[in-house]
Tab-separated table of C-alpha atoms and ligand atoms in Angstrom:
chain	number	residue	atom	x	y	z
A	5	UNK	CA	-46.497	-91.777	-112.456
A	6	UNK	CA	-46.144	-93.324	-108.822
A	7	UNK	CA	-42.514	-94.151	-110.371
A	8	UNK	CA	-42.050	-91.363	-111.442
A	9	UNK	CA	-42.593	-89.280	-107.972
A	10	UNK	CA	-40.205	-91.760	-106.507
A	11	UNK	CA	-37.286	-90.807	-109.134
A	12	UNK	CA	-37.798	-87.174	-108.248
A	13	UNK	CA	-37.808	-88.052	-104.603
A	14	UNK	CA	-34.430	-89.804	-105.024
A	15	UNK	CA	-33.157	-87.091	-107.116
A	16	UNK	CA	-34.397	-84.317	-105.554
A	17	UNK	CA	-32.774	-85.212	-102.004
A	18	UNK	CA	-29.378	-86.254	-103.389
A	19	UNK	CA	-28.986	-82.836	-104.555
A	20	UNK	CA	-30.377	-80.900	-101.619
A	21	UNK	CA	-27.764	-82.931	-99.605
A	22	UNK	CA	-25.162	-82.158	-102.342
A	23	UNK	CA	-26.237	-78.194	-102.379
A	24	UNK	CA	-22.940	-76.971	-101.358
A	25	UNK	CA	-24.638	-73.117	-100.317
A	26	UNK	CA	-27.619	-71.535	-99.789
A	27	UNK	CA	-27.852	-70.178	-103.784
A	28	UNK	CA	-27.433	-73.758	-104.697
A	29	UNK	CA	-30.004	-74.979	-102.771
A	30	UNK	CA	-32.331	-72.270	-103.833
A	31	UNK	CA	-31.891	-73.538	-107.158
A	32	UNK	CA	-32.642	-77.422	-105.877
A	33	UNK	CA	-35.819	-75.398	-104.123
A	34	UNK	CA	-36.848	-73.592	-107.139
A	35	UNK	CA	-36.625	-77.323	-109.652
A	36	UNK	CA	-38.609	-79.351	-107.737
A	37	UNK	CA	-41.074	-77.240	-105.535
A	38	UNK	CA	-40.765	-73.857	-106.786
A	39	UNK	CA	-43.467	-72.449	-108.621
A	40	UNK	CA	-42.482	-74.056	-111.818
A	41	UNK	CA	-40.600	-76.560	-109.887
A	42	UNK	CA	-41.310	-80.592	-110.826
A	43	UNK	CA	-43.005	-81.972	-108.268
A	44	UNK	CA	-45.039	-78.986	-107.719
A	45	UNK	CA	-46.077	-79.521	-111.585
A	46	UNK	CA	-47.052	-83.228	-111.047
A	47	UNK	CA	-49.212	-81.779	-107.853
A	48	UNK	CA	-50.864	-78.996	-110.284
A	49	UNK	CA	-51.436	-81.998	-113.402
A	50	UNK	CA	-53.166	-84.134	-111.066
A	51	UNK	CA	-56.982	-83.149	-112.032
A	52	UNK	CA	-55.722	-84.002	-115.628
A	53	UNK	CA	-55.491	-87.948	-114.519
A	54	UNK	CA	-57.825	-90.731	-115.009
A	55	UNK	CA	-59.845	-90.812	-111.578
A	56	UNK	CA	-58.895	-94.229	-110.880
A	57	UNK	CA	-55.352	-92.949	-110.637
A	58	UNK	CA	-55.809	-89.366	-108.719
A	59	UNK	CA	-55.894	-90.761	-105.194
A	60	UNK	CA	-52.888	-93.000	-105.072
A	61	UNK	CA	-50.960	-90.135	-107.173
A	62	UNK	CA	-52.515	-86.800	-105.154
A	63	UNK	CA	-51.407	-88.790	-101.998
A	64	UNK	CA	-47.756	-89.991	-103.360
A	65	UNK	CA	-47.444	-86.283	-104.534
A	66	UNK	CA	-47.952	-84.662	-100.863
A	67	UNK	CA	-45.346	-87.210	-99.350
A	68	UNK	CA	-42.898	-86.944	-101.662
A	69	UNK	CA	-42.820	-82.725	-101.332
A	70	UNK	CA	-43.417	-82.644	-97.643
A	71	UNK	CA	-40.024	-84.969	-97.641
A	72	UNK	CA	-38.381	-82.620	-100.115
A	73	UNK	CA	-39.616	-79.491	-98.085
A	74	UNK	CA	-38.204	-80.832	-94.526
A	75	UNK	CA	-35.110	-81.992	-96.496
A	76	UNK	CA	-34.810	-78.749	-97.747
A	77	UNK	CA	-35.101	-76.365	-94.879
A	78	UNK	CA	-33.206	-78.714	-92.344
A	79	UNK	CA	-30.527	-77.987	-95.416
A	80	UNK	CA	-31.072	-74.516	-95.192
A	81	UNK	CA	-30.502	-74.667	-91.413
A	82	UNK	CA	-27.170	-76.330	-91.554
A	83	UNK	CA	-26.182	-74.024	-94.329
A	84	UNK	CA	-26.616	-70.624	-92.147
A	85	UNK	CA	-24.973	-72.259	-89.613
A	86	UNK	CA	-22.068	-73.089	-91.530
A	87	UNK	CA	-21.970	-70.109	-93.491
A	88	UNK	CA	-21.872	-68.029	-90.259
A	89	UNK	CA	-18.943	-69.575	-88.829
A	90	UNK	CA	-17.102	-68.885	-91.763
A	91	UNK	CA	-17.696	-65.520	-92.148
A	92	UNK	CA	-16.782	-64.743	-88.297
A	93	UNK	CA	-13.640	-67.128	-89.028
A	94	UNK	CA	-12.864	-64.492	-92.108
A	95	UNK	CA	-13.106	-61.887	-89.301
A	96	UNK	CA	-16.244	-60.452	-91.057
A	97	UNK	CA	-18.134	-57.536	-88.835
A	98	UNK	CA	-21.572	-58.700	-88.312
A	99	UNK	CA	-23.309	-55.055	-87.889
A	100	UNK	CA	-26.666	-57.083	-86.875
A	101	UNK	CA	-24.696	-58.209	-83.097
A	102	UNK	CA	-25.806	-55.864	-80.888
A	103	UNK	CA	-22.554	-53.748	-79.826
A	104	UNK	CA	-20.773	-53.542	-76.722
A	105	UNK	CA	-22.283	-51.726	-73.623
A	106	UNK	CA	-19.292	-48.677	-73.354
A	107	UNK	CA	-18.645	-48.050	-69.474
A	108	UNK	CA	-19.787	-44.656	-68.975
A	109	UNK	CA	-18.026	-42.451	-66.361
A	110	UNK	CA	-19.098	-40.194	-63.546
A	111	UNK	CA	-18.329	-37.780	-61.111
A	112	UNK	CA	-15.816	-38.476	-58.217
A	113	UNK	CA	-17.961	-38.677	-54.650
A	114	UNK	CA	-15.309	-36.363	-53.370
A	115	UNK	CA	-16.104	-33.871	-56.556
A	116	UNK	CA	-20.012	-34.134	-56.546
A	117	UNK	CA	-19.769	-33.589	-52.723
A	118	UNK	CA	-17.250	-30.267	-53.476
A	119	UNK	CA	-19.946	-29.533	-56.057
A	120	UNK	CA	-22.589	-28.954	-53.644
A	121	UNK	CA	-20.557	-27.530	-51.258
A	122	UNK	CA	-19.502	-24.734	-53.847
A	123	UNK	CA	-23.494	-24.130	-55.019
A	124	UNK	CA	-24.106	-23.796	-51.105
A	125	UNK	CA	-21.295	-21.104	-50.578
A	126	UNK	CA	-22.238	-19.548	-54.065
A	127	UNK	CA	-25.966	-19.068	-52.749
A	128	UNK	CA	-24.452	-17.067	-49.960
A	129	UNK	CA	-22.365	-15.375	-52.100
A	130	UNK	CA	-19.089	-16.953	-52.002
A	131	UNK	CA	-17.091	-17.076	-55.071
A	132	UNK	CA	-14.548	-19.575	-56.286
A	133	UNK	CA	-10.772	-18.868	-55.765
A	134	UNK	CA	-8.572	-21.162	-57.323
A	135	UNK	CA	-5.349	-21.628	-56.031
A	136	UNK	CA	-1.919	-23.443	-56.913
A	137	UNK	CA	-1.618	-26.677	-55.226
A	138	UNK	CA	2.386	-26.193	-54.998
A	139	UNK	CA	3.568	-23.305	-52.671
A	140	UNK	CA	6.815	-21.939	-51.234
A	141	UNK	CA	7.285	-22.159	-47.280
A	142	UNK	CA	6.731	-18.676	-46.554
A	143	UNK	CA	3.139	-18.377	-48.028
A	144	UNK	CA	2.147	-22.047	-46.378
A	145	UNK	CA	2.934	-21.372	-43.239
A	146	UNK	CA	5.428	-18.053	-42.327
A	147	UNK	CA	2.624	-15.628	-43.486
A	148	UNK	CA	-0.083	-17.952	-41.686
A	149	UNK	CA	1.271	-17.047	-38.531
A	150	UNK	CA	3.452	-19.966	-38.503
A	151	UNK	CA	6.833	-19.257	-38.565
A	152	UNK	CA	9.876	-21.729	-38.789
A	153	UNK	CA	10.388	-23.725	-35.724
A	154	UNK	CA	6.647	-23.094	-34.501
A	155	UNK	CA	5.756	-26.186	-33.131
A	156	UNK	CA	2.336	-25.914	-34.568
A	157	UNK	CA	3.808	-26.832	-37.911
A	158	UNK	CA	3.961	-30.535	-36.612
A	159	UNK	CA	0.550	-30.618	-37.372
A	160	UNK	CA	1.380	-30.049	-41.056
A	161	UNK	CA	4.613	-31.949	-41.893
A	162	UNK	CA	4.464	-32.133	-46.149
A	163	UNK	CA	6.416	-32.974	-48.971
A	164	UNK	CA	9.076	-31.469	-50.241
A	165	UNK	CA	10.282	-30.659	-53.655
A	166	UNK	CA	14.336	-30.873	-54.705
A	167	UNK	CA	13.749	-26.950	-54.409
A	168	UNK	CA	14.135	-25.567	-51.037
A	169	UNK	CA	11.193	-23.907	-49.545
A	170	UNK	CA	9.098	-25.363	-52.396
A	171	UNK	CA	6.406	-27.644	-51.316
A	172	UNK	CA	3.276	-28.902	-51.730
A	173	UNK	CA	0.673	-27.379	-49.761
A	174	UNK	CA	-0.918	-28.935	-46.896
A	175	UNK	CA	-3.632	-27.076	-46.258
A	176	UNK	CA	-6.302	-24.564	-48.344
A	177	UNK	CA	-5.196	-21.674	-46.569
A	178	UNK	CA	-2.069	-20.232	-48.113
A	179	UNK	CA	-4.500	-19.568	-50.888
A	180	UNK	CA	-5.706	-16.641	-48.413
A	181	UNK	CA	-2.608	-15.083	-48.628
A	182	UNK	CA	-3.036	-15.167	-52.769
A	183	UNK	CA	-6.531	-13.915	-52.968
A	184	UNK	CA	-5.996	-11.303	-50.191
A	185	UNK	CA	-2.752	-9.573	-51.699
A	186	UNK	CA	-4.895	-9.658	-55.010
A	187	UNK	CA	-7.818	-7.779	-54.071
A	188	UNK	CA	-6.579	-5.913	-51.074
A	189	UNK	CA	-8.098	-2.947	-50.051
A	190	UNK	CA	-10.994	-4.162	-51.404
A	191	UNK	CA	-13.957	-6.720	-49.740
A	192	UNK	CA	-13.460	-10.757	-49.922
A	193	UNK	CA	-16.083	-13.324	-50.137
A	194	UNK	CA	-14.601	-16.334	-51.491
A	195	UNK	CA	-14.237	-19.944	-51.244
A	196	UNK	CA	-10.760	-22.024	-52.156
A	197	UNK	CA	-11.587	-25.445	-53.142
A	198	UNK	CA	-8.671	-27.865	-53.574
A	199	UNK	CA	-6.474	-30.964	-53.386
A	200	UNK	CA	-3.611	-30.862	-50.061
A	201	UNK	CA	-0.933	-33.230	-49.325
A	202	UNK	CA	0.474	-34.492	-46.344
A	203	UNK	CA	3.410	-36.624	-45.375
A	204	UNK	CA	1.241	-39.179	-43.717
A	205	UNK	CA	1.195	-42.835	-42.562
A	206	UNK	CA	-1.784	-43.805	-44.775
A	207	UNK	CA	-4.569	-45.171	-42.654
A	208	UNK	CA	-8.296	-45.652	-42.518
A	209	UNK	CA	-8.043	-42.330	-41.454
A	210	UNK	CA	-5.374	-40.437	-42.843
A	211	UNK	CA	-4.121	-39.910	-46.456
A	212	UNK	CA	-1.355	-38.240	-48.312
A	213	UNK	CA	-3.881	-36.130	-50.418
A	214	UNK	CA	-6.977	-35.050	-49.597
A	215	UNK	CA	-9.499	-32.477	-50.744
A	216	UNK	CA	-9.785	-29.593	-48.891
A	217	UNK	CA	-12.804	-26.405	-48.645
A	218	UNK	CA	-11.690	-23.112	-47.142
A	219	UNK	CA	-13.651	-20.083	-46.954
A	220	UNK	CA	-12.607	-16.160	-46.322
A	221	UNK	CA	-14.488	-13.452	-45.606
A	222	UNK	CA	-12.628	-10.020	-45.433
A	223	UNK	CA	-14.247	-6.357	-44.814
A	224	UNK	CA	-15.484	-3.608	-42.507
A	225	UNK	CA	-17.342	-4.357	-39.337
A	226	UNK	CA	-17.461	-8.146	-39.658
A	227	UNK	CA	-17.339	-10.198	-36.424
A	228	UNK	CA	-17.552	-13.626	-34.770
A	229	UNK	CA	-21.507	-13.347	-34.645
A	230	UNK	CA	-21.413	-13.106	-38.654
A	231	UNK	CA	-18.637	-16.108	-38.668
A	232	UNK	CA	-21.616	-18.232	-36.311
A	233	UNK	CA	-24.636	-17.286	-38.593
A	234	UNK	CA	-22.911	-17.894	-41.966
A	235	UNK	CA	-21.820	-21.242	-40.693
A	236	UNK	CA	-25.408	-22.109	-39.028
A	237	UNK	CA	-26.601	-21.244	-42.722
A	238	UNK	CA	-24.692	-23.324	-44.057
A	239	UNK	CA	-24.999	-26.550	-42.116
A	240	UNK	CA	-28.860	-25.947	-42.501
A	241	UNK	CA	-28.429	-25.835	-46.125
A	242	UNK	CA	-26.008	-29.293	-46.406
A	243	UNK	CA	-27.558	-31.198	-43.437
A	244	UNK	CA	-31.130	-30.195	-43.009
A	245	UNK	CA	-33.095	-26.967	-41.416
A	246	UNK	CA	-33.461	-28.786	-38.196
A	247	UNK	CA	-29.787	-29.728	-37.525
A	248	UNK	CA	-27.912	-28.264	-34.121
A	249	UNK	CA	-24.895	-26.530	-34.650
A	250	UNK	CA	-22.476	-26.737	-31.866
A	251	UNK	CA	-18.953	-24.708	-31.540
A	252	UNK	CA	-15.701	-25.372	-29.139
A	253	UNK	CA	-12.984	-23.287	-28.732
A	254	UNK	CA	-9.782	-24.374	-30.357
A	255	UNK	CA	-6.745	-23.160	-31.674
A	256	UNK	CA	-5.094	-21.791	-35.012
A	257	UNK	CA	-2.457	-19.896	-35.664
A	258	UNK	CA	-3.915	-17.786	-38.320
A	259	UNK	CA	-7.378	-17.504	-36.344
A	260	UNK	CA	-7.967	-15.226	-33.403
A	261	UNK	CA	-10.221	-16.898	-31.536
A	262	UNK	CA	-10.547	-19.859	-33.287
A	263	UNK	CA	-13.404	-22.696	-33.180
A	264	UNK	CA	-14.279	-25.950	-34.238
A	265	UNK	CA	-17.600	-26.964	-35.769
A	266	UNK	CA	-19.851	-29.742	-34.821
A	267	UNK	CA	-23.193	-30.774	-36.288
A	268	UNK	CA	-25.275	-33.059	-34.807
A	269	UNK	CA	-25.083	-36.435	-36.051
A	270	UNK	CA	-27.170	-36.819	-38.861
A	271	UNK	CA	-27.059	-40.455	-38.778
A	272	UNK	CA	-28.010	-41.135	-35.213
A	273	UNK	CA	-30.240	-37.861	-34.445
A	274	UNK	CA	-27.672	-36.950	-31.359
A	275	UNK	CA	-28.049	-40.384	-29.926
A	276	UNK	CA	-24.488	-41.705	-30.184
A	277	UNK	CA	-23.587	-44.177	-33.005
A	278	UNK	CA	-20.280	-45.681	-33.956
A	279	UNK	CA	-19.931	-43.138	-36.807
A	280	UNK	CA	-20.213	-40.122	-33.985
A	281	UNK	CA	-18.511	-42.023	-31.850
A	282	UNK	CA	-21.560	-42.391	-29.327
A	283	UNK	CA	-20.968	-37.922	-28.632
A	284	UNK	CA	-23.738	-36.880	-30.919
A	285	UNK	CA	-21.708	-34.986	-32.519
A	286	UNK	CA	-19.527	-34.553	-36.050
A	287	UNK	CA	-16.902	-32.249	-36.513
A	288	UNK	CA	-17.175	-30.432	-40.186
A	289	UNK	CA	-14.856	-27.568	-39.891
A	290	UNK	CA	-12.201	-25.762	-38.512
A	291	UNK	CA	-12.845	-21.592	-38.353
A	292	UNK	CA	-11.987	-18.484	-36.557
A	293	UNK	CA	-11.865	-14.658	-37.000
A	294	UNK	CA	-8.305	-13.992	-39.217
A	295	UNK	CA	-5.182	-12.968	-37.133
A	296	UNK	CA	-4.834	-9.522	-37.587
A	297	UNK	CA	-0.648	-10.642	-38.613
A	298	UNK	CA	-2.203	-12.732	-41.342
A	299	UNK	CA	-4.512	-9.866	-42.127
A	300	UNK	CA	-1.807	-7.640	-42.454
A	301	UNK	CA	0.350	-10.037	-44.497
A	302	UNK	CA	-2.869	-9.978	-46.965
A	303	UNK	CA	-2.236	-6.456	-47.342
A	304	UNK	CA	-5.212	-5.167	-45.210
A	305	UNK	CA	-4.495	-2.688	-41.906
A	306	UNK	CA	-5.802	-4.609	-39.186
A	307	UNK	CA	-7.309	-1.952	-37.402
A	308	UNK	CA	-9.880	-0.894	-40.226
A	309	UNK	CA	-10.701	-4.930	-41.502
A	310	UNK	CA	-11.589	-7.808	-40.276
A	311	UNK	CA	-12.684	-11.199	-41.242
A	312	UNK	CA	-13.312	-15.035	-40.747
A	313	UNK	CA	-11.541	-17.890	-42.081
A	314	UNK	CA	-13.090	-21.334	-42.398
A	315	UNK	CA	-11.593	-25.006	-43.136
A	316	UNK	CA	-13.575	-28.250	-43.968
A	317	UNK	CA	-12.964	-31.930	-45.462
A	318	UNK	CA	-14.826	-32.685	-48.288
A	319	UNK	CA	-14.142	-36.600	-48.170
A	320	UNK	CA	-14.321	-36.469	-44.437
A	321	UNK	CA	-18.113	-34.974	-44.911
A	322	UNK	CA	-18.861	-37.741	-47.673
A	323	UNK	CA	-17.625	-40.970	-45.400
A	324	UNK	CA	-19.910	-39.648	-42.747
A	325	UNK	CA	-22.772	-39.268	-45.050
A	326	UNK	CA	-22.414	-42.648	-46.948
A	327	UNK	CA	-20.871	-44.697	-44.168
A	328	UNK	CA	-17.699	-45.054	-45.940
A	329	UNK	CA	-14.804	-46.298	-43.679
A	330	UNK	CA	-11.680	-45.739	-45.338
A	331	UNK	CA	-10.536	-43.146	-46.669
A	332	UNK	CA	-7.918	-45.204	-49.090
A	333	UNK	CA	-11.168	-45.929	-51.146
A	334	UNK	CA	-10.925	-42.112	-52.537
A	335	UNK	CA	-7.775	-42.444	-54.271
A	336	UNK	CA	-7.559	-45.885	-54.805
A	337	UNK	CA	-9.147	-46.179	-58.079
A	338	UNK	CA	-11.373	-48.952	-57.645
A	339	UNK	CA	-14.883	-49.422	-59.903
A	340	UNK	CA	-16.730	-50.681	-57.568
A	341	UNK	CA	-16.409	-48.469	-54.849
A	342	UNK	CA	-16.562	-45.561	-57.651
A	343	UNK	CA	-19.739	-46.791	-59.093
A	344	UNK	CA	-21.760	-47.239	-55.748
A	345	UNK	CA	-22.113	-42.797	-56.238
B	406	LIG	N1	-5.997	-25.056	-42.407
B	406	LIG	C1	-6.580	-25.800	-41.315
B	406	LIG	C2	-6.149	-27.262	-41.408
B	406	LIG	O1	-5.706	-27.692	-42.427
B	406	LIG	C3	-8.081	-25.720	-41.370
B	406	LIG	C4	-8.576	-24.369	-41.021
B	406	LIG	C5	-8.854	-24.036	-39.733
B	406	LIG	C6	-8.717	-23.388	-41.981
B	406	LIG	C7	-9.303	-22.791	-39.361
B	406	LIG	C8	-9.158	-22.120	-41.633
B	406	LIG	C9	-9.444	-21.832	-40.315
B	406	LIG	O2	-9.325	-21.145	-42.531
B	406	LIG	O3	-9.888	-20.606	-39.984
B	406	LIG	O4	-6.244	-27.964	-40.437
C-alpha cells in the first residue's frame, strides 16, 4: 500500500505539472483528491486495514495529498496568471477592471462669478439683455456720445472686420443703444452680460477679450441718489453688509456726471495690501446718469426720462477675490488653474 501511495504521488504530480489549463487540472484535482478521487479513496479505506498497518499508511496518505494539494493550487496559480495574460494579449475586455475615472467639467470662474452677479441684479430686479458681441461703428461708439475723431475713443481701440465700420465691440454698452430703441417709450431695468474685445498688448493686466457686466436703468424721476443706493445694494449683497462704498468723479462720454466705484478692500479690511495697492480701496465699476444725447439716440426725449448706466469686470472682480494675478490664466485654457474653482 505504502507503494502504492508513492506511484500515485509520482503520477499524480507529473500530470498536475503537465495540466496544460485550468479544466485540465480540475480533472487531475477531481482523480486523485476529489471526492471520488484516488488518494482520497486510499484515505477513506484506511479503517478497513489490519491495525498493524493503519499508522504507517494513515500517515503516508496525509503526505502524499498535502503534496498533491500544494502541487495543485501553486498549478492553479500559475495557470490564472497565464491565462490572464493571454486573454488581455487577445485584446479581451475584462468588465471586472474597475473603469476609468472620466474628467468631469465645470463652470468657468469668470461664468460662476457672472452667475452671481446676474442673481444679485435679478434680486433687484434687473433682467438679462443679451446682446451681439459684433457691432457696427456707429452703435459702439457714434451713438455713445463718441463720435469719429473723439479722442476718447483711444481708450477703446478694437478689431476690425474686412467690413468697414464692422467691429467687434469693446465695451457692454452699445447693447444700450439695442435694448433702448427696443423698448422705448417704455421703463428699462436690465443688465447686459457679455464677452468685449480689445486690440491690446496682452499683459498681466490687459487682454484682448474680456467679460464685461453693464447695467441700465431708464424711466421717470430717476436720479443720481437712486444710481448711489442701487450700487450700495449691490456691493452689500457681493461683498458683505458691512463693506464701505466709496465714489470719485470721473468721466464718460455717454454718462453725465459720471463716477467710479470703489469698495473697500475686502482682503485687507481698508488697511492697504498689495492687491489694493496699499489705498484701501478696489475699483468695481464704472457708472453715471445717461447723457441725455445717448438717451435720445435710445429713442427716449430727454426732458421727460432719465437714467443710470453702470460698467463692471467680471474677471477683474474674481482676481481680486481669489488672488489671481494674471489675467492670461482666463483664456488660456489650462486644467489646473481651471480646476482650483
Ligand atoms: N463702457 C465703459 C468701459 O468699457 C464702462 C462703463 C462706464 C459703462 C460707465 C457704463 C458707464 O455704462 O455708465 O470702460
Amino acid at each position: 500500500m505504502l507503494k502504492r501511495l508513492d506511484e500515485l504521488q509520482d503520477q499524480a504530480l507529473k500530470q498536475v505539472e503537465q495540466a496544460a489549463d485550468s479544466a485540465a487540472l480540475a480533472q487531475v484535482e477531481s482523480a486523485y483528491t476529489g471526492k471520488k478521487g484516488e488518494i482520497t479513496t486510499v484515505l477513506r479505506s484506511i479503517g478497513t486495514l489490519p491495525a498493524d498497518e493503519r499508522k504507517a499508511v494513515g500517515e503516508k496518505a496525509n503526505v502524499v495529498k498535502q503534496a498533491v494539494d500544494a502541487a495543485i493550487a501553486s498549478r492553479a496559480d500559475a495557470l490564472k496568471a497565464s491565462e490572464l495574460g493571454a486573454a488581455m494579449q487577445a485584446g479581451a475586455i475584462d468588465v471586472t477592471l474597475p473603469g476609468r475615472p472620466l474628467p468631469v467639467g465645470r463652470i468657468h470662474p469668470a461664468n460662476q462669478t457672472l452667475r452671481e452677479l446676474a442673481a444679485i441684479w435679478a434680486e433687484m430686479g434687473f433682467q438679462v439683455y443679451r446682446s451681439r458681441d459684433v457691432e457696427d461703428d456707429d452703435t459702439n461708439f457714434t451713438l455713445l456720445n463718441l463720435p469719429p475723431h473723439h479722442p476718447a475713443r483711444d481708450m477703446w481701440d478694437t478689431f476690425h472686420t474686412t467690413q468697414p465700420g464692422v467691429l467687434l465691440r469693446t465695451h457692454t454698452s452699445p447693447g444700450q443703444i439695442h435694448a433702448m430703441r427696443q423698448y422705448a417709450p417704455e421703463p428699462i431695468r436690465i443688465i447686459l452680460p457679455g464677452m468685449c474685445y480689445r486690440y491690446e498688448q496682452v499683459s498681466a493686466r490687459s487682454e484682448v477679450q474680456f467679460n464685461q457686466l453693464e447695467g441700465l436703468a431708464v424711466g421717470y424721476n430717476i436720479h443720481m441718489t437712486d444710481l448711489k443706493g442701487t450700487i450700495v445694494a449691490f456691493a452689500r449683497r457681493m461683498f458683505g453688509e458691512k463693506v464701505a462704498v466709496r465714489f470719485r468723479s470721473s468721466h464718460f462720454p455717454f454718462t453725465e456726471p459720471s463716477i467710479e466705484v470703489d469698495v473697500e478692500c475686502f482682503l485687507c479690511g481698508g488697511e492697504g495690501c498689495a492687491v489694493c495697492k496699499k489705498t484701501g480701496w478696489l475699483e468695481i465699476a464704472g457708472a453715471g446718469m445717461v447723457h441725455p444725447v445717448v438717451l435720445k439716440n435710445g429713442g427716449y426725449d430727454p426732458s421727460k426720462f432719465s437714467g443710470f448706466a453702470f460698467g463692471m469686470g467680471p474677471e477683474r472682480m474674481t482676481m481680486l477675490r481669489h488672488g489671481i494675478t494674471d489675467i492670461r490664466y482666463f483664456w488660456g485654457n489650462d486644467p489646473r488653474f481651471l480646476e482650483q474653482f
